[in-house]
PDB file of C-alpha atoms in Angstrom:
ATOM      1  CA  MET U   1      -3.331   9.813  19.135  1.00  0.00           C
ATOM      2  CA  THR U   2      -4.025   6.212  20.105  1.00  0.00           C
ATOM      3  CA  THR U   3      -2.061   3.233  18.810  1.00  0.00           C
ATOM      4  CA  ASP U   4      -3.429   0.617  21.218  1.00  0.00           C
ATOM      5  CA  ALA U   5      -3.613  -3.029  20.175  1.00  0.00           C
ATOM      6  CA  ALA U   6      -7.415  -2.982  19.916  1.00  0.00           C
ATOM      7  CA  ALA U   7      -7.514  -0.171  17.338  1.00  0.00           C
ATOM      8  CA  VAL U   8      -8.287  -1.156  13.755  1.00  0.00           C
ATOM      9  CA  TRP U   9      -5.649  -0.769  11.022  1.00  0.00           C
ATOM     10  CA  LEU U  10      -6.418   0.617   7.555  1.00  0.00           C
ATOM     11  CA  ILE U  11      -4.071  -0.899   4.965  1.00  0.00           C
ATOM     12  CA  VAL U  12      -4.261   0.963   1.671  1.00  0.00           C
ATOM     13  CA  GLY U  13      -2.867  -0.430  -1.557  1.00  0.00           C
ATOM     14  CA  LEU U  14      -2.324   2.472  -3.950  1.00  0.00           C
ATOM     15  CA  GLY U  15      -2.962   2.112  -7.685  1.00  0.00           C
ATOM     16  CA  ASN U  16      -5.262   3.022 -10.552  1.00  0.00           C
ATOM     17  CA  PRO U  17      -8.583   1.238 -11.172  1.00  0.00           C
ATOM     18  CA  GLY U  18      -9.313  -0.590 -14.415  1.00  0.00           C
ATOM     19  CA  PRO U  19      -7.863  -3.618 -16.216  1.00  0.00           C
ATOM     20  CA  GLU U  20      -5.618  -1.505 -18.447  1.00  0.00           C
ATOM     21  CA  TYR U  21      -3.572  -0.472 -15.354  1.00  0.00           C
ATOM     22  CA  ALA U  22      -3.591  -3.815 -13.522  1.00  0.00           C
ATOM     23  CA  GLY U  23      -0.016  -4.870 -14.369  1.00  0.00           C
ATOM     24  CA  ASN U  24       1.566  -1.386 -14.154  1.00  0.00           C
ATOM     25  CA  ARG U  25       4.455  -0.627 -11.812  1.00  0.00           C
ATOM     26  CA  HIS U  26       2.236   2.089 -10.287  1.00  0.00           C
ATOM     27  CA  ASN U  27      -0.259  -0.626  -9.253  1.00  0.00           C
ATOM     28  CA  VAL U  28       1.996  -2.707  -7.063  1.00  0.00           C
ATOM     29  CA  GLY U  29       0.049  -1.473  -4.013  1.00  0.00           C
ATOM     30  CA  PHE U  30      -3.097  -3.079  -5.455  1.00  0.00           C
ATOM     31  CA  MET U  31      -1.146  -6.319  -6.007  1.00  0.00           C
ATOM     32  CA  VAL U  32      -0.073  -6.439  -2.355  1.00  0.00           C
ATOM     33  CA  ALA U  33      -3.602  -5.608  -1.145  1.00  0.00           C
ATOM     34  CA  ASP U  34      -5.015  -8.401  -3.334  1.00  0.00           C
ATOM     35  CA  LEU U  35      -2.598 -10.922  -1.828  1.00  0.00           C
ATOM     36  CA  LEU U  36      -3.406  -9.802   1.737  1.00  0.00           C
ATOM     37  CA  ALA U  37      -7.130 -10.210   0.960  1.00  0.00           C
ATOM     38  CA  GLU U  38      -6.453 -13.699  -0.375  1.00  0.00           C
ATOM     39  CA  ARG U  39      -4.564 -14.589   2.809  1.00  0.00           C
ATOM     40  CA  ILE U  40      -7.566 -13.701   4.993  1.00  0.00           C
ATOM     41  CA  SER U  41     -10.000 -15.318   2.527  1.00  0.00           C
ATOM     42  CA  GLY U  42     -11.669 -11.982   1.788  1.00  0.00           C
ATOM     43  CA  ARG U  43     -13.128 -10.528  -1.395  1.00  0.00           C
ATOM     44  CA  PHE U  44     -13.000  -6.829  -2.195  1.00  0.00           C
ATOM     45  CA  LYS U  45     -16.385  -5.115  -2.377  1.00  0.00           C
ATOM     46  CA  ARG U  46     -17.528  -1.536  -2.841  1.00  0.00           C
ATOM     47  CA  ALA U  47     -17.435   0.439   0.413  1.00  0.00           C
ATOM     48  CA  GLY U  48     -20.738   2.291   0.814  1.00  0.00           C
ATOM     49  CA  LYS U  49     -20.347   5.894  -0.275  1.00  0.00           C
ATOM     50  CA  ALA U  50     -16.538   5.833  -0.199  1.00  0.00           C
ATOM     51  CA  GLN U  51     -14.913   5.623  -3.621  1.00  0.00           C
ATOM     52  CA  ALA U  52     -13.002   2.481  -2.688  1.00  0.00           C
ATOM     53  CA  GLN U  53     -13.139  -1.290  -2.462  1.00  0.00           C
ATOM     54  CA  VAL U  54     -12.580  -2.879   0.950  1.00  0.00           C
ATOM     55  CA  VAL U  55     -12.132  -6.192   2.728  1.00  0.00           C
ATOM     56  CA  GLU U  56     -12.622  -6.450   6.492  1.00  0.00           C
ATOM     57  CA  GLY U  57     -10.884  -9.181   8.466  1.00  0.00           C
ATOM     58  CA  ARG U  58      -8.199 -10.109  10.963  1.00  0.00           C
ATOM     59  CA  ILE U  59      -4.533 -10.947  10.539  1.00  0.00           C
ATOM     60  CA  GLY U  60      -2.344 -12.842  12.934  1.00  0.00           C
ATOM     61  CA  PRO U  61      -3.305 -15.494  15.461  1.00  0.00           C
ATOM     62  CA  PRO U  62      -6.890 -15.882  16.669  1.00  0.00           C
ATOM     63  CA  GLY U  63      -7.827 -13.993  19.812  1.00  0.00           C
ATOM     64  CA  PRO U  64      -6.364 -10.809  21.295  1.00  0.00           C
ATOM     65  CA  ALA U  65      -2.979 -11.213  19.574  1.00  0.00           C
ATOM     66  CA  GLY U  66      -4.630 -10.808  16.141  1.00  0.00           C
ATOM     67  CA  ARG U  67      -5.396  -7.423  14.627  1.00  0.00           C
ATOM     68  CA  ARG U  68      -8.554  -6.175  12.966  1.00  0.00           C
ATOM     69  CA  VAL U  69      -7.739  -4.743   9.541  1.00  0.00           C
ATOM     70  CA  ILE U  70      -9.518  -2.966   6.734  1.00  0.00           C
ATOM     71  CA  LEU U  71      -7.811  -3.571   3.381  1.00  0.00           C
ATOM     72  CA  ALA U  72      -8.608  -0.849   0.867  1.00  0.00           C
ATOM     73  CA  LYS U  73      -8.057  -0.034  -2.792  1.00  0.00           C
ATOM     74  CA  PRO U  74      -9.107   3.534  -3.704  1.00  0.00           C
ATOM     75  CA  MET U  75     -11.076   3.598  -6.969  1.00  0.00           C
ATOM     76  CA  SER U  76     -10.484   7.291  -7.593  1.00  0.00           C
ATOM     77  CA  PHE U  77      -7.213   7.136  -9.550  1.00  0.00           C
ATOM     78  CA  MET U  78      -3.880   7.584  -7.824  1.00  0.00           C
ATOM     79  CA  ASN U  79      -3.705  11.381  -7.590  1.00  0.00           C
ATOM     80  CA  LEU U  80      -7.098  11.565  -5.795  1.00  0.00           C
ATOM     81  CA  SER U  81      -6.505   8.741  -3.283  1.00  0.00           C
ATOM     82  CA  GLY U  82      -6.669  10.981  -0.210  1.00  0.00           C
ATOM     83  CA  GLY U  83     -10.438  11.591  -0.304  1.00  0.00           C
ATOM     84  CA  PRO U  84     -11.523   7.938  -0.361  1.00  0.00           C
ATOM     85  CA  VAL U  85      -8.867   6.924   2.179  1.00  0.00           C
ATOM     86  CA  ASN U  86      -9.858   9.691   4.583  1.00  0.00           C
ATOM     87  CA  ALA U  87     -13.549   8.783   4.222  1.00  0.00           C
ATOM     88  CA  LEU U  88     -12.712   5.192   5.196  1.00  0.00           C
ATOM     89  CA  ARG U  89     -10.428   6.355   8.012  1.00  0.00           C
ATOM     90  CA  GLU U  90     -13.206   8.472   9.498  1.00  0.00           C
ATOM     91  CA  PHE U  91     -15.899   5.825   8.993  1.00  0.00           C
ATOM     92  CA  TYR U  92     -13.880   3.088  10.721  1.00  0.00           C
ATOM     93  CA  LYS U  93     -12.402   5.527  13.288  1.00  0.00           C
ATOM     94  CA  VAL U  94      -8.815   4.643  12.420  1.00  0.00           C
ATOM     95  CA  PRO U  95      -6.065   6.788  13.998  1.00  0.00           C
ATOM     96  CA  VAL U  96      -3.694   8.253  11.396  1.00  0.00           C
ATOM     97  CA  ALA U  97      -0.804   6.244  12.897  1.00  0.00           C
ATOM     98  CA  HIS U  98      -2.746   3.046  12.049  1.00  0.00           C
ATOM     99  CA  VAL U  99      -2.978   3.876   8.341  1.00  0.00           C
ATOM    100  CA  VAL U 100      -0.509   1.980   6.126  1.00  0.00           C
ATOM    101  CA  ALA U 101       0.054   3.025   2.498  1.00  0.00           C
ATOM    102  CA  VAL U 102       1.619   0.392   0.230  1.00  0.00           C
ATOM    103  CA  HIS U 103       3.061   2.078  -2.859  1.00  0.00           C
ATOM    104  CA  ASP U 104       5.651   2.008  -5.625  1.00  0.00           C
ATOM    105  CA  GLU U 105       8.904   3.866  -4.980  1.00  0.00           C
ATOM    106  CA  LEU U 106      11.236   5.097  -7.747  1.00  0.00           C
ATOM    107  CA  ASP U 107      14.267   5.738  -5.537  1.00  0.00           C
ATOM    108  CA  ILE U 108      14.565   2.123  -4.366  1.00  0.00           C
ATOM    109  CA  ASP U 109      15.845  -0.783  -6.480  1.00  0.00           C
ATOM    110  CA  HIS U 110      13.241  -3.095  -7.999  1.00  0.00           C
ATOM    111  CA  GLY U 111      11.747  -5.422  -5.390  1.00  0.00           C
ATOM    112  CA  ALA U 112      13.537  -3.896  -2.378  1.00  0.00           C
ATOM    113  CA  LEU U 113      11.387  -2.694   0.525  1.00  0.00           C
ATOM    114  CA  ARG U 114      11.614   0.188   2.964  1.00  0.00           C
ATOM    115  CA  LEU U 115       9.145   0.818   5.776  1.00  0.00           C
ATOM    116  CA  LYS U 116       8.790   4.119   7.572  1.00  0.00           C
ATOM    117  CA  LEU U 117       6.417   6.338   9.520  1.00  0.00           C
ATOM    118  CA  GLY U 118       5.703   9.833   8.224  1.00  0.00           C
ATOM    119  CA  GLY U 119       7.903  11.904   5.940  1.00  0.00           C
ATOM    120  CA  GLY U 120       7.487  13.569   2.557  1.00  0.00           C
ATOM    121  CA  ASP U 121       5.773  12.276  -0.562  1.00  0.00           C
ATOM    122  CA  ASN U 122       8.892  12.223  -2.809  1.00  0.00           C
ATOM    123  CA  GLY U 123       6.739  13.338  -5.748  1.00  0.00           C
ATOM    124  CA  HIS U 124       4.333  10.388  -5.390  1.00  0.00           C
ATOM    125  CA  ASN U 125       0.847  11.692  -6.219  1.00  0.00           C
ATOM    126  CA  GLY U 126      -0.980   9.084  -4.134  1.00  0.00           C
ATOM    127  CA  LEU U 127       0.988  10.007  -1.017  1.00  0.00           C
ATOM    128  CA  LYS U 128       0.638  13.704  -1.808  1.00  0.00           C
ATOM    129  CA  SER U 129      -3.150  13.344  -1.902  1.00  0.00           C
ATOM    130  CA  MET U 130      -3.257  11.331   1.339  1.00  0.00           C
ATOM    131  CA  THR U 131      -1.000  13.795   3.164  1.00  0.00           C
ATOM    132  CA  LYS U 132      -3.171  16.690   2.017  1.00  0.00           C
ATOM    133  CA  ALA U 133      -6.266  14.872   3.335  1.00  0.00           C
ATOM    134  CA  PHE U 134      -5.045  13.937   6.837  1.00  0.00           C
ATOM    135  CA  GLY U 135      -1.383  14.821   7.347  1.00  0.00           C
ATOM    136  CA  PRO U 136       1.875  12.878   6.883  1.00  0.00           C
ATOM    137  CA  ASP U 137       1.962  10.774  10.051  1.00  0.00           C
ATOM    138  CA  TYR U 138       0.939   7.431   8.530  1.00  0.00           C
ATOM    139  CA  HIS U 139       3.048   4.349   7.798  1.00  0.00           C
ATOM    140  CA  ARG U 140       4.450   3.630   4.345  1.00  0.00           C
ATOM    141  CA  VAL U 141       5.551   0.319   2.876  1.00  0.00           C
ATOM    142  CA  ARG U 142       7.672   1.461  -0.059  1.00  0.00           C
ATOM    143  CA  PHE U 143       8.054  -1.128  -2.829  1.00  0.00           C
ATOM    144  CA  GLY U 144      11.047  -0.395  -5.032  1.00  0.00           C
ATOM    145  CA  ILE U 145      10.520  -0.168  -8.779  1.00  0.00           C
ATOM    146  CA  GLY U 146      13.830   1.542  -9.660  1.00  0.00           C
ATOM    147  CA  ARG U 147      14.369   4.555 -11.910  1.00  0.00           C
ATOM    148  CA  PRO U 148      13.281   4.745 -15.567  1.00  0.00           C
ATOM    149  CA  PRO U 149      15.949   3.686 -18.073  1.00  0.00           C
ATOM    150  CA  GLY U 150      17.619   6.273 -20.292  1.00  0.00           C
ATOM    151  CA  ARG U 151      15.478   9.323 -20.973  1.00  0.00           C
ATOM    152  CA  MET U 152      12.111   7.679 -20.358  1.00  0.00           C
ATOM    153  CA  GLN U 153       9.689   9.980 -18.573  1.00  0.00           C
ATOM    154  CA  VAL U 154       8.694   8.952 -15.038  1.00  0.00           C
ATOM    155  CA  ALA U 155       4.975   9.057 -15.924  1.00  0.00           C
ATOM    156  CA  ASP U 156       5.524   6.666 -18.848  1.00  0.00           C
ATOM    157  CA  TYR U 157       7.659   4.346 -16.719  1.00  0.00           C
ATOM    158  CA  VAL U 158       5.258   3.967 -13.763  1.00  0.00           C
ATOM    159  CA  LEU U 159       2.288   3.434 -16.100  1.00  0.00           C
ATOM    160  CA  ARG U 160       3.991   0.551 -17.905  1.00  0.00           C
ATOM    161  CA  ASP U 161       3.832  -3.095 -16.939  1.00  0.00           C
ATOM    162  CA  PHE U 162       6.801  -4.709 -15.230  1.00  0.00           C
ATOM    163  CA  SER U 163       9.410  -6.030 -17.675  1.00  0.00           C
ATOM    164  CA  SER U 164       9.606  -9.777 -18.339  1.00  0.00           C
ATOM    165  CA  ALA U 165      12.771  -9.973 -16.206  1.00  0.00           C
ATOM    166  CA  GLU U 166      11.062  -8.117 -13.326  1.00  0.00           C
ATOM    167  CA  ARG U 167       7.967 -10.312 -13.610  1.00  0.00           C
ATOM    168  CA  LYS U 168      10.044 -13.424 -12.889  1.00  0.00           C
ATOM    169  CA  GLU U 169      10.547 -12.299  -9.309  1.00  0.00           C
ATOM    170  CA  LEU U 170       7.426 -10.145  -8.917  1.00  0.00           C
ATOM    171  CA  ASP U 171       5.362 -12.784  -7.106  1.00  0.00           C
ATOM    172  CA  TYR U 172       8.144 -13.282  -4.569  1.00  0.00           C
ATOM    173  CA  CYS U 173       8.508  -9.508  -4.042  1.00  0.00           C
ATOM    174  CA  VAL U 174       4.755  -8.984  -3.617  1.00  0.00           C
ATOM    175  CA  ASP U 175       4.643 -11.901  -1.165  1.00  0.00           C
ATOM    176  CA  ARG U 176       7.496 -10.360   0.841  1.00  0.00           C
ATOM    177  CA  ALA U 177       5.760  -6.964   0.882  1.00  0.00           C
ATOM    178  CA  ALA U 178       2.584  -8.592   2.221  1.00  0.00           C
ATOM    179  CA  ASP U 179       4.691 -10.280   4.922  1.00  0.00           C
ATOM    180  CA  ALA U 180       6.161  -6.879   5.791  1.00  0.00           C
ATOM    181  CA  VAL U 181       2.691  -5.333   6.185  1.00  0.00           C
ATOM    182  CA  GLU U 182       1.630  -8.159   8.495  1.00  0.00           C
ATOM    183  CA  CYS U 183       4.824  -7.808  10.548  1.00  0.00           C
ATOM    184  CA  LEU U 184       4.312  -4.031  10.843  1.00  0.00           C
ATOM    185  CA  VAL U 185       0.747  -4.432  12.118  1.00  0.00           C
ATOM    186  CA  LEU U 186       1.478  -7.364  14.454  1.00  0.00           C
ATOM    187  CA  ASP U 187       4.986  -6.608  15.736  1.00  0.00           C
ATOM    188  CA  GLY U 188       5.529  -2.881  15.190  1.00  0.00           C
ATOM    189  CA  LEU U 189       7.591  -0.711  12.867  1.00  0.00           C
ATOM    190  CA  GLU U 190      11.012  -1.355  14.404  1.00  0.00           C
ATOM    191  CA  ARG U 191      10.718  -5.130  14.090  1.00  0.00           C
ATOM    192  CA  ALA U 192       9.369  -4.836  10.540  1.00  0.00           C
ATOM    193  CA  GLN U 193      12.169  -2.468   9.498  1.00  0.00           C
ATOM    194  CA  GLY U 194      14.819  -4.768  10.976  1.00  0.00           C
ATOM    195  CA  THR U 195      13.413  -7.753   9.109  1.00  0.00           C
ATOM    196  CA  TYR U 196      12.353  -6.299   5.749  1.00  0.00           C
ATOM    197  CA  ASN U 197      14.199  -3.044   5.033  1.00  0.00           C
ATOM    198  CA  SER U 198      16.692  -3.702   2.254  1.00  0.00           C
TER     199      SER U 198
END
């Protein structure tokens, strides 16, 4: 399995397509992907036969120190993300270790980040689908959304918009998550964990 500097990275923001889901906690991966696309002056467009939208570009300094990246948002709904992501991975010849999933995480406080390589899906249907499609050995940027209050069901909680209090710091948190993705791709997991894990 290659992880050389020349290999392309596939950065996947997980979420659900459609305006009714845009502000949901479950769509924070889309929010981070949108910001990364903005940073490289790219616009998402449909990716051939894959059920996804993509932006191709480079992050980091010009020349060999920069990295070629494919930003992707699966358009298949969260629990079917694995098929579109694997189709893109195969099309662009991306090693599994160069796939990064950006997703919401219930077991981390709102806005906190944790980066890791491999592991379980912790009940997250997007990760479950990706792992089923090509195994667990991809990177994860886990964006904390906290646990549901009281007796609220998890499904109801993740499919609701962020609260007004959470929205006040959401832009900052999304910005920091995008920074963490860039650090992971440019400087490696250990450096990114040391800087952004909270």
